[in-house]
Short mmCIF file of C-alpha atoms in Angstrom, two decimals:
data_model
loop_
_atom_site.label_atom_id
_atom_site.label_comp_id
_atom_site.label_asym_id
_atom_site.label_seq_id
_atom_site.Cartn_x
_atom_site.Cartn_y
_atom_site.Cartn_z
CA MET A 16 129.06 90.13 94.96
CA ASP A 17 125.42 90.33 96.04
CA THR A 18 123.40 91.79 93.15
CA THR A 19 119.95 91.20 94.69
CA VAL A 20 117.64 94.20 94.34
CA ARG A 21 116.18 94.89 97.76
CA ILE A 22 112.92 96.83 97.89
CA ARG A 23 111.32 98.58 100.85
CA ALA A 24 108.48 100.97 101.56
CA ALA A 25 109.43 104.63 101.57
CA ARG A 26 109.60 106.64 104.75
CA ARG A 27 108.70 110.30 105.07
CA ALA A 28 112.38 111.15 105.42
CA ASP A 29 112.94 109.74 101.91
CA LYS A 30 110.67 112.32 100.21
CA ASP A 31 113.37 114.69 98.95
CA SER A 32 115.64 111.85 97.81
CA ILE A 33 112.80 110.24 95.84
CA ALA A 34 111.83 113.54 94.21
CA ALA A 35 115.48 114.14 93.26
CA LEU A 36 115.97 110.73 91.67
CA ILE A 37 112.70 111.05 89.69
CA ALA A 38 113.83 114.49 88.49
CA ASP A 39 117.19 113.03 87.45
CA ALA A 40 115.46 110.27 85.49
CA LEU A 41 112.95 112.65 83.86
CA GLN A 42 115.35 115.47 83.03
CA PRO A 43 116.60 114.11 79.65
CA SER A 44 113.07 113.32 78.39
CA SER A 45 111.13 115.27 75.79
CA VAL A 46 108.30 115.72 78.28
CA ALA A 47 110.64 117.42 80.75
CA ALA A 48 111.92 119.71 78.01
CA TRP A 49 108.33 120.58 77.09
CA LEU A 50 107.46 121.31 80.72
CA VAL A 51 110.58 123.36 81.42
CA PRO A 52 112.38 124.46 78.25
CA ASP A 53 115.24 126.09 80.20
CA PRO A 54 117.81 123.35 80.97
CA ALA A 55 119.41 125.49 83.68
CA THR A 56 116.28 125.38 85.88
CA ARG A 57 114.68 122.17 84.65
CA ARG A 58 115.95 119.73 87.25
CA ARG A 59 115.20 122.00 90.21
CA ILE A 60 111.66 122.70 89.03
CA LEU A 61 110.99 119.03 88.27
CA ALA A 62 112.19 118.01 91.73
CA ASP A 63 110.04 120.65 93.43
CA VAL A 64 106.88 119.72 91.52
CA VAL A 65 107.46 115.98 91.81
CA GLY A 66 108.00 116.48 95.55
CA ILE A 67 104.40 117.68 95.87
CA TRP A 68 103.13 114.42 94.35
CA VAL A 69 105.54 112.23 96.29
CA GLU A 70 104.25 113.75 99.51
CA HIS A 71 100.65 113.24 98.32
CA ALA A 72 101.33 109.58 97.54
CA MET A 73 102.41 109.05 101.14
CA PHE A 74 98.79 109.75 102.11
CA PHE A 75 96.83 108.34 99.17
CA GLY A 76 99.12 105.77 97.60
CA ASP A 77 102.28 103.78 97.97
CA ILE A 78 105.95 104.41 97.36
CA TYR A 79 108.49 101.63 97.11
CA LEU A 80 112.17 102.06 96.46
CA THR A 81 115.37 100.12 96.28
CA ASP A 82 117.32 100.26 99.50
CA ASP A 83 120.20 102.04 97.74
CA LEU A 84 117.82 104.89 96.77
CA THR A 85 118.51 104.50 93.05
CA ALA A 86 115.00 103.52 91.89
CA ALA A 87 111.45 104.21 93.01
CA ALA A 88 107.85 103.43 92.09
CA VAL A 89 105.20 105.96 93.12
CA GLY A 90 101.51 105.23 92.72
CA PHE A 91 98.02 106.11 93.89
CA ARG A 92 95.26 103.79 95.05
CA ARG A 93 92.32 105.08 93.03
CA TYR A 94 89.64 102.88 94.58
CA ARG A 95 87.57 106.07 94.67
CA PRO A 96 88.25 109.71 93.70
CA ILE A 97 91.06 111.26 95.69
CA PRO A 98 91.57 114.97 96.38
CA ALA A 99 94.25 117.12 94.83
CA PRO A 100 97.30 117.88 96.98
CA ALA A 101 96.59 120.47 99.66
CA ASN A 102 96.91 124.05 98.35
CA TYR A 103 98.02 122.64 95.01
CA PRO A 104 97.61 125.75 92.81
CA ALA A 105 99.68 127.90 95.17
CA ARG A 106 102.30 125.20 95.72
CA LEU A 107 102.57 124.54 91.98
CA ALA A 108 103.02 128.26 91.32
CA ASP A 109 105.78 128.40 93.93
CA ALA A 110 107.51 125.33 92.50
CA ALA A 111 107.13 125.90 88.76
CA GLY A 112 106.76 129.68 88.46
CA PRO A 113 106.09 130.69 84.85
CA HIS A 114 105.98 127.02 83.81
CA SER A 115 102.90 126.26 85.95
CA ASP A 116 100.59 126.39 82.93
CA ARG A 117 102.49 123.55 81.25
CA PHE A 118 102.22 121.36 84.34
CA ASP A 119 98.50 122.16 84.52
CA LEU A 120 98.02 121.20 80.86
CA LEU A 121 99.82 117.91 81.43
CA HIS A 122 97.77 117.14 84.54
CA GLN A 123 94.47 117.89 82.80
CA ALA A 124 95.38 115.84 79.73
CA LEU A 125 96.35 112.83 81.84
CA ALA A 126 93.24 113.13 84.01
CA ARG A 127 90.99 112.91 80.95
CA GLN A 128 92.55 109.55 80.07
CA HIS A 129 92.25 107.92 83.50
CA PRO A 130 89.85 104.99 83.88
CA THR A 131 86.70 105.66 85.89
CA GLU A 132 86.71 102.20 87.47
CA PRO A 133 88.79 101.46 90.58
CA HIS A 134 92.41 101.02 89.60
CA TYR A 135 95.97 101.55 90.71
CA HIS A 136 97.72 104.47 89.05
CA LEU A 137 101.44 103.85 88.67
CA THR A 138 102.47 107.49 88.39
CA PHE A 139 106.27 107.27 88.40
CA LEU A 140 108.66 104.40 87.79
CA ALA A 141 112.11 105.95 87.84
CA VAL A 142 115.67 104.70 87.93
CA ALA A 143 118.59 107.09 88.43
CA PRO A 144 120.61 107.30 85.19
CA PRO A 145 123.81 105.70 86.58
CA ALA A 146 121.79 102.70 87.82
CA GLN A 147 119.78 102.02 84.67
CA GLN A 148 119.94 98.74 82.74
CA ALA A 149 120.65 96.81 85.94
CA GLY A 150 117.23 95.27 86.60
CA ARG A 151 115.93 97.76 89.14
CA GLY A 152 112.95 98.86 87.06
CA LYS A 153 112.00 95.25 86.38
CA ALA A 154 112.25 94.39 90.07
CA LEU A 155 110.00 97.30 91.04
CA LEU A 156 107.42 96.40 88.38
CA ALA A 157 107.36 92.78 89.52
CA HIS A 158 106.94 93.89 93.13
CA HIS A 159 104.16 96.30 92.15
CA HIS A 160 102.24 93.65 90.23
CA SER A 161 102.55 91.07 92.98
CA ARG A 162 100.61 93.51 95.16
CA VAL A 163 97.90 94.75 92.79
CA ASP A 164 97.19 91.25 91.46
CA ARG A 165 96.39 90.03 94.95
CA VAL A 166 93.54 92.50 95.24
CA GLY A 167 92.40 92.13 91.65
CA LEU A 168 93.02 95.72 90.55
CA PRO A 169 93.92 96.85 87.05
CA SER A 170 96.98 99.05 86.81
CA TRP A 171 97.31 102.20 84.72
CA THR A 172 100.37 104.15 83.72
CA THR A 173 101.44 106.69 81.12
CA ALA A 174 104.77 105.91 79.53
CA THR A 175 107.21 108.16 77.73
CA ALA A 176 109.80 105.43 77.19
CA ALA A 177 110.41 101.75 78.01
CA LEU A 178 107.21 100.72 76.21
CA ASN A 179 108.61 97.26 75.56
CA LEU A 180 109.32 96.78 79.26
CA TYR A 181 105.74 97.62 80.18
CA ALA A 182 104.45 95.38 77.40
CA ARG A 183 106.45 92.45 78.76
CA TYR A 184 104.65 92.94 82.06
CA GLY A 185 101.20 92.78 80.51
CA TYR A 186 100.47 96.42 79.73
CA THR A 187 98.55 97.15 76.56
CA PRO A 188 98.46 100.55 74.84
CA ARG A 189 95.48 102.86 74.85
CA ALA A 190 94.89 105.98 72.76
CA GLU A 191 98.06 108.02 72.43
CA LEU A 192 98.13 111.50 73.92
CA THR A 193 100.00 114.32 72.19
CA LEU A 194 100.64 117.47 74.19
CA PRO A 195 100.08 120.86 72.48
CA ASP A 196 103.20 121.51 70.37
CA GLY A 197 104.84 118.78 72.40
CA PRO A 198 105.70 115.11 72.66
CA THR A 199 103.43 112.09 72.54
CA LEU A 200 102.61 110.12 75.68
CA TYR A 201 101.48 106.50 75.79
CA PRO A 202 98.77 105.56 78.30
CA MET A 203 98.84 101.83 79.07
CA ARG A 204 96.61 99.49 81.04
CA ARG A 205 97.30 96.15 82.67
CA ASN A 206 94.58 93.79 83.87
CA PRO A 207 95.24 91.76 87.02
CA ASP A 208 96.72 88.32 86.54
CA PRO A 209 94.38 85.77 88.20
CA ARG A 210 97.26 83.29 88.47
CA SER A 211 98.94 85.59 90.99
CA ASN A 212 96.10 85.76 93.50
CA GLU A 213 97.87 84.41 96.56
CA TRP A 214 95.39 86.35 98.71
CA PRO A 215 91.57 86.37 98.30
CA LEU A 216 90.20 88.96 95.93
CA ASN A 217 89.07 92.15 97.61
CA THR A 218 85.32 92.14 96.96
#
């Protein structure tokens, strides 16, 4: 049986599927419970809010996914400041309703931790629960790093789990971030690996 993980760039038609799989992966987490305490509406709200950022990444970042649509990596190319999603306050209110304030708090807290230098922000690395522990997350991380190393960019992410996986790929922890009356998040940074520069550095 062929167990090779095949990765491709996302297409616009994949947006809803990517948002759904990220919501499925996030739903059991303490962060998701803090954002949307009601388990009956949590997945729907997560998918709607994540969908805003997935769409935004199609303009200002990159999305790669396994060809079976069970895992995805969503990130933003922060070579310079990028705008917020179009009509974001109104769209967030429509998507999250009374939970909008929690999403705003999370966004503001994460923004304060971001590096000011050019970097690549790995926003979501998600594997659908039935497909976890099968190497898909590792394959997406390896693919991601093969790209950012070639242009000499550091990579930044904020982890809620899988800290050991990120550490194995060169991420080092920064100051922890605890949400008000909520869980702790773990910002992590990875410097580019000069041994992987198959292309010239982008000067």
